[in-house]
Tab-separated table of C-alpha atoms in Angstrom:
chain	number	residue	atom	x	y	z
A	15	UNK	CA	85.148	78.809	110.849
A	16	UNK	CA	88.917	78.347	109.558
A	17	UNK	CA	89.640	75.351	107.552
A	18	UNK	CA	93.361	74.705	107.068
A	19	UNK	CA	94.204	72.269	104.120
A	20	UNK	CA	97.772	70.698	103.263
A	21	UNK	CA	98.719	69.956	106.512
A	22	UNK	CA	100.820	66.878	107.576
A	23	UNK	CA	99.883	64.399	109.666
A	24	UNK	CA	101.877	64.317	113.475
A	25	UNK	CA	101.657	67.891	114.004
A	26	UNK	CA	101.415	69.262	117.439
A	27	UNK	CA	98.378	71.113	117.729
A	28	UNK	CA	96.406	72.317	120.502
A	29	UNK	CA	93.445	74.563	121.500
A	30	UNK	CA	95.209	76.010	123.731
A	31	UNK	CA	97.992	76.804	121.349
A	32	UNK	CA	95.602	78.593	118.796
A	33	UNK	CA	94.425	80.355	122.338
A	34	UNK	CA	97.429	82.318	123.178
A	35	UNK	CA	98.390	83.106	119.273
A	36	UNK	CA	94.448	84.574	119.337
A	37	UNK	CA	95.058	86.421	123.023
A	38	UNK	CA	98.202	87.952	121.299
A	39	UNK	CA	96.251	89.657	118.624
A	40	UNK	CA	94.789	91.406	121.417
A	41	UNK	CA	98.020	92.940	122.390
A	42	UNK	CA	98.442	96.764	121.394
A	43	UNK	CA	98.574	100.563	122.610
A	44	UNK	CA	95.310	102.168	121.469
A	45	UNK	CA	93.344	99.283	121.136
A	46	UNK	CA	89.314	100.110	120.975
A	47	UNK	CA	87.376	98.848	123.907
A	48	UNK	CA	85.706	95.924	121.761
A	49	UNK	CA	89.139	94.489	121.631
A	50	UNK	CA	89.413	94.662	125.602
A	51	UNK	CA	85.635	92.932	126.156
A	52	UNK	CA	85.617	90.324	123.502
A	53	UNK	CA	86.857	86.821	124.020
A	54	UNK	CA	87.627	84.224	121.416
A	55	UNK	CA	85.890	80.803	122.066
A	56	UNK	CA	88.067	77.937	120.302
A	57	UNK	CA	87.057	74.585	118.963
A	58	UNK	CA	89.226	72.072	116.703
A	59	UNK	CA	86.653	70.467	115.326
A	60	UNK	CA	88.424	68.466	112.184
A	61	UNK	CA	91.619	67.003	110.890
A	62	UNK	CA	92.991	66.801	114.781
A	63	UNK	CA	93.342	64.285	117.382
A	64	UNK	CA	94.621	63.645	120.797
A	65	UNK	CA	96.491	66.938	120.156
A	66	UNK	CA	98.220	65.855	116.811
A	67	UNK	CA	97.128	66.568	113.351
A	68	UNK	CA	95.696	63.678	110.974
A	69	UNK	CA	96.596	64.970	107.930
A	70	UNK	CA	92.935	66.195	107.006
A	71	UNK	CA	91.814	69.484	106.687
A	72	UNK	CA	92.057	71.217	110.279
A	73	UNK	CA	88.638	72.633	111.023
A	74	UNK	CA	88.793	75.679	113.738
A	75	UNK	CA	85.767	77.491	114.941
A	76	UNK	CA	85.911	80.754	116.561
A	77	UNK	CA	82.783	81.750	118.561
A	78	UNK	CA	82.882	85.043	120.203
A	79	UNK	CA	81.807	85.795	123.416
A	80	UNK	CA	79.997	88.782	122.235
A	81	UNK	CA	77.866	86.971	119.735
A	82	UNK	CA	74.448	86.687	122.137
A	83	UNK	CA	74.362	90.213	122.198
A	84	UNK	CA	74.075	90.595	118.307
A	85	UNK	CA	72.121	87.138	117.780
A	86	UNK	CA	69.010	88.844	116.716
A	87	UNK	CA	70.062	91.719	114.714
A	88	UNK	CA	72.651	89.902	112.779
A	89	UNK	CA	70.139	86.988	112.370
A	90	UNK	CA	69.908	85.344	108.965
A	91	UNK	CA	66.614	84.839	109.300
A	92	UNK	CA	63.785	87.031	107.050
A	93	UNK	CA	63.687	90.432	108.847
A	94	UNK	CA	64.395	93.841	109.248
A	95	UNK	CA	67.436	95.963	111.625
A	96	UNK	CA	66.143	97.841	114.800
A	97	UNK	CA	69.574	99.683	114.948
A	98	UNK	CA	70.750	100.194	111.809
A	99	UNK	CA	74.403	101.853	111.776
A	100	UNK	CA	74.818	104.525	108.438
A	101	UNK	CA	77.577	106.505	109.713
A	102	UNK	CA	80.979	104.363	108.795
A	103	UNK	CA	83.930	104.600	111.158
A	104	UNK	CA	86.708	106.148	109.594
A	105	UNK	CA	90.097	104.265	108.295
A	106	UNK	CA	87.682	101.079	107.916
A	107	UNK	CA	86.305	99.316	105.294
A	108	UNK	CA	82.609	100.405	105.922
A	109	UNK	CA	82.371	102.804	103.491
A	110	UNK	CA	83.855	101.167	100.950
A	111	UNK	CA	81.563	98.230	101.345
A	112	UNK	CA	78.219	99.926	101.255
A	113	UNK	CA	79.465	101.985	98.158
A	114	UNK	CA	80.011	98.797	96.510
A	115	UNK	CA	76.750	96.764	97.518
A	116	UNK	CA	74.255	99.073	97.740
A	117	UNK	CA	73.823	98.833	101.641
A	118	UNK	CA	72.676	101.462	104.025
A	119	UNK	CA	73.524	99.484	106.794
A	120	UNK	CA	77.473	99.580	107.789
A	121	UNK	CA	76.877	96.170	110.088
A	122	UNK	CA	76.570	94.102	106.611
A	123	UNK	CA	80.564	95.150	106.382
A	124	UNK	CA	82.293	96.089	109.490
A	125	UNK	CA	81.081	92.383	110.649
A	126	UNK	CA	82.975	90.638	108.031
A	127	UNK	CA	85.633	93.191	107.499
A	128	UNK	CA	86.866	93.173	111.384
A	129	UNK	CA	88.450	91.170	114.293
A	130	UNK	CA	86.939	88.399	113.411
A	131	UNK	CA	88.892	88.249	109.927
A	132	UNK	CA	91.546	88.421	111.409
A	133	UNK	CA	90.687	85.793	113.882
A	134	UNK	CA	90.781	83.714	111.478
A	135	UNK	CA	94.106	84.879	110.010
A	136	UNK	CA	95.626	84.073	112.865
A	137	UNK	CA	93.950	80.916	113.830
A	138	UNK	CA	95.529	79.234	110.269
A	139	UNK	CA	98.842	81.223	111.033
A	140	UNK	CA	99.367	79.532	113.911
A	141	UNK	CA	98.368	75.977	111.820
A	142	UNK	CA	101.651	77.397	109.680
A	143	UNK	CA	103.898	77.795	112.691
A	144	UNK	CA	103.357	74.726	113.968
A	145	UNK	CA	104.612	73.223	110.455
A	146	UNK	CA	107.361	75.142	110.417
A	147	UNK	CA	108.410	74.612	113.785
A	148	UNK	CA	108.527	71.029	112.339
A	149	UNK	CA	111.476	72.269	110.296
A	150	UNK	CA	113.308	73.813	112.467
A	151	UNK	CA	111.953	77.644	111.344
A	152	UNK	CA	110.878	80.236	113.395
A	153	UNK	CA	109.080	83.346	112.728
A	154	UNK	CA	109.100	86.493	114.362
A	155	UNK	CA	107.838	90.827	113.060
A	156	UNK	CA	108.618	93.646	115.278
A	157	UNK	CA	107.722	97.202	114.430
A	158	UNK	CA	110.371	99.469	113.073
A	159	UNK	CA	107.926	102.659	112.473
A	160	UNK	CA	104.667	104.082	113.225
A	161	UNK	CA	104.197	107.604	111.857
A	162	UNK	CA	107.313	109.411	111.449
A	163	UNK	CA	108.849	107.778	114.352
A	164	UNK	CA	110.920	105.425	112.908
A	165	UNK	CA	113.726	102.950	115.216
A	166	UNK	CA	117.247	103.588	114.634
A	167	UNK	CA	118.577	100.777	116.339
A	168	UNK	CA	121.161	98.723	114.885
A	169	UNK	CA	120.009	95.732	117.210
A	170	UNK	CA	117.282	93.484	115.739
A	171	UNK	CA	115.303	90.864	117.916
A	172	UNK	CA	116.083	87.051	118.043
A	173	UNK	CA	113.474	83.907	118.673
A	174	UNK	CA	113.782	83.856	122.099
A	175	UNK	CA	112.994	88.081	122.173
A	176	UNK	CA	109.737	87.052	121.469
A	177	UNK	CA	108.577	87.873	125.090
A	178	UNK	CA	110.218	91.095	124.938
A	179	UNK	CA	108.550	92.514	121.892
A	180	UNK	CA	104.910	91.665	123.050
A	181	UNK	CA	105.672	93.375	126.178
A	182	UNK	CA	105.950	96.469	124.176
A	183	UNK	CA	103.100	98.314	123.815
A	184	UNK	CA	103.615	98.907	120.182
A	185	UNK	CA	105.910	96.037	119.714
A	186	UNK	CA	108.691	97.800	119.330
A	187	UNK	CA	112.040	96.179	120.045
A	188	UNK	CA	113.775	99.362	120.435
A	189	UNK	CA	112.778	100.897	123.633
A	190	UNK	CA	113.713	104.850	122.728
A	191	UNK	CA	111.265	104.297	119.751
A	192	UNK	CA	108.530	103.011	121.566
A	193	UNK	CA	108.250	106.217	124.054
A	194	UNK	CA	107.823	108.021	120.889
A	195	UNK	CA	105.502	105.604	119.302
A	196	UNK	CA	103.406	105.507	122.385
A	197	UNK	CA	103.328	109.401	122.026
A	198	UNK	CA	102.602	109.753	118.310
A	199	UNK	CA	99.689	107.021	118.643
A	200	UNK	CA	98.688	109.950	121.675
A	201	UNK	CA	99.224	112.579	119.185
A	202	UNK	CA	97.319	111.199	116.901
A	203	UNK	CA	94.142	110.394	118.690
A	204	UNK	CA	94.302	114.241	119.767
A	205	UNK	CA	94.418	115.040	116.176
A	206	UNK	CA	91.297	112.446	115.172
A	207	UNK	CA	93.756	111.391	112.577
A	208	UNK	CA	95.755	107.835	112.092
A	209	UNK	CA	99.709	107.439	111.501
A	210	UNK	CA	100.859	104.388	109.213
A	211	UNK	CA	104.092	102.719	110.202
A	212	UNK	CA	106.099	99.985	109.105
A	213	UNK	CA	106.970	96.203	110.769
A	214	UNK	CA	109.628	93.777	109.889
A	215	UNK	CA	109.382	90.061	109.923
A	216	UNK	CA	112.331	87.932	110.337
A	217	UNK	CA	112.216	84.161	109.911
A	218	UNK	CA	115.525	81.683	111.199
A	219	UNK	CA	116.648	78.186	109.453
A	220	UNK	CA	114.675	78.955	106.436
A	221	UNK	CA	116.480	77.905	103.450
A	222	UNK	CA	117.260	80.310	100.672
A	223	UNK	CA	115.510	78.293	98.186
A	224	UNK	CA	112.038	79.067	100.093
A	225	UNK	CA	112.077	82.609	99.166
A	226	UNK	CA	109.714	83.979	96.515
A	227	UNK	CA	111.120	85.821	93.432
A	228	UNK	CA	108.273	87.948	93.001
A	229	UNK	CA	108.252	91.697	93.548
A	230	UNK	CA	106.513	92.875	97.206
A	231	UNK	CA	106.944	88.834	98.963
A	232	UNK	CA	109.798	88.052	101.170
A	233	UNK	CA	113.727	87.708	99.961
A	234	UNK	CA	116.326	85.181	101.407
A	235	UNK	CA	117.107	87.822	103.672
A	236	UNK	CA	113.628	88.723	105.230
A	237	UNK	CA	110.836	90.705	104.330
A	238	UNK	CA	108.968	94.130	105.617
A	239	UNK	CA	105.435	94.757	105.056
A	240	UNK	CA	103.632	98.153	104.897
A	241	UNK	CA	100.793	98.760	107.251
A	242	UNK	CA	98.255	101.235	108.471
């Protein structure tokens, strides 16, 4: 469940819009199976009507298609785990998690710390762009690195790219750097190791005066953001 708050009233918002922003997040070379299988179930269930925002809290829920197969064993009811998962999968936040609360069971982690936190990242993102559409701004990150393959290309993409840099496997507007990419994600799999890299976001008639002053958030100019 996402709940959105400030929003205006008159804003153009659909199911199916949060749809394709949540079939997007699906995009990507090297993707896991689970990504592949599951399906995202949405529902605007507050703060919108007739496709147009009331200027109430936006309520989305996000059922997954998945869920039936886990009802039991992620039950809230009093019980116990038949298949209790102790080995964490590396690069997550498993471990981490049952360090810090005592659990032996990695499913009271990886199930909050997962796709489905990021569902709802993106479900209130899209909320965001349909404000800022409002204003005339657009948004739009492309990767510049992954590993030490890093784009050299002068040439950075535009609004209506958009198409072009989700076609990319690694959503990479440069299409030298995206062979390698491709092969370093390869490379690394061989290696049972991960690569970082590095994406830029870009953002067009936003005013100056928008930009925060504090060190690591975006400048007037735009913003890159560290990821692994």
């Amino acid at each position: 469940m996402v709940i959105v708050e400030g929003l205006p009233a008159g804003l153009p918002l659909t199911v199916e819009e949060v749809q394709t922003e949540l079939g997007r997040r699906r995009l990507g070379f090297g993707r896991g199976p689970r990504m592949r299988f599951e399906q995202d179930d949405v529902t605007l269930v507050a703060g919108v009507r007739h496709g147009t925002t009331l200027g109430a809290p936006v309520g989305i829920l996000i059922g997954n298609t998945e869920w039936p197969k886990w009802e039991d064993e992620m039950s809230p009811a009093p019980g116990r785990t038949e298949r209790p998962l102790t080995q964490p999968r590396p690069g997550h936040a498993d471990l981490a998690g049952m360090q810090k609360y005592g659990f032996d069971d990695a499913r009271n982690v990886l199930e909050r710390a997962s796709a489905r936190e990021t569902a709802a990242r993106v479900a209130a993102g899209t909320c965001a762009k349909a404000l800022l559409a409002r204003l005339g701004v657009s948004v739009l990150s492309h990767v510049v690195q992954l590993g030490p393959v890093e784009s050299k290309a002068a040439a950075r993409p535009e609004p209506h790219d958009l198409a072009r840099v989700d076609e990319s496997p690694v959503r990479c507007f440069d299409r030298e750097a995206e062979a390698a990419m491709i092969a370093e994600v390869k490379a690394a799999a061989r290696r049972v190791t991960r690569s970082g890299g590095s994406s830029r976001s870009s953002r067009t008639a936003c005013p100056s005066a928008w930009a925060a002053t504090c060190t690591g958030t975006a400048s007037s100019t735009g913003c890159s953001r560290r990821r692994s």
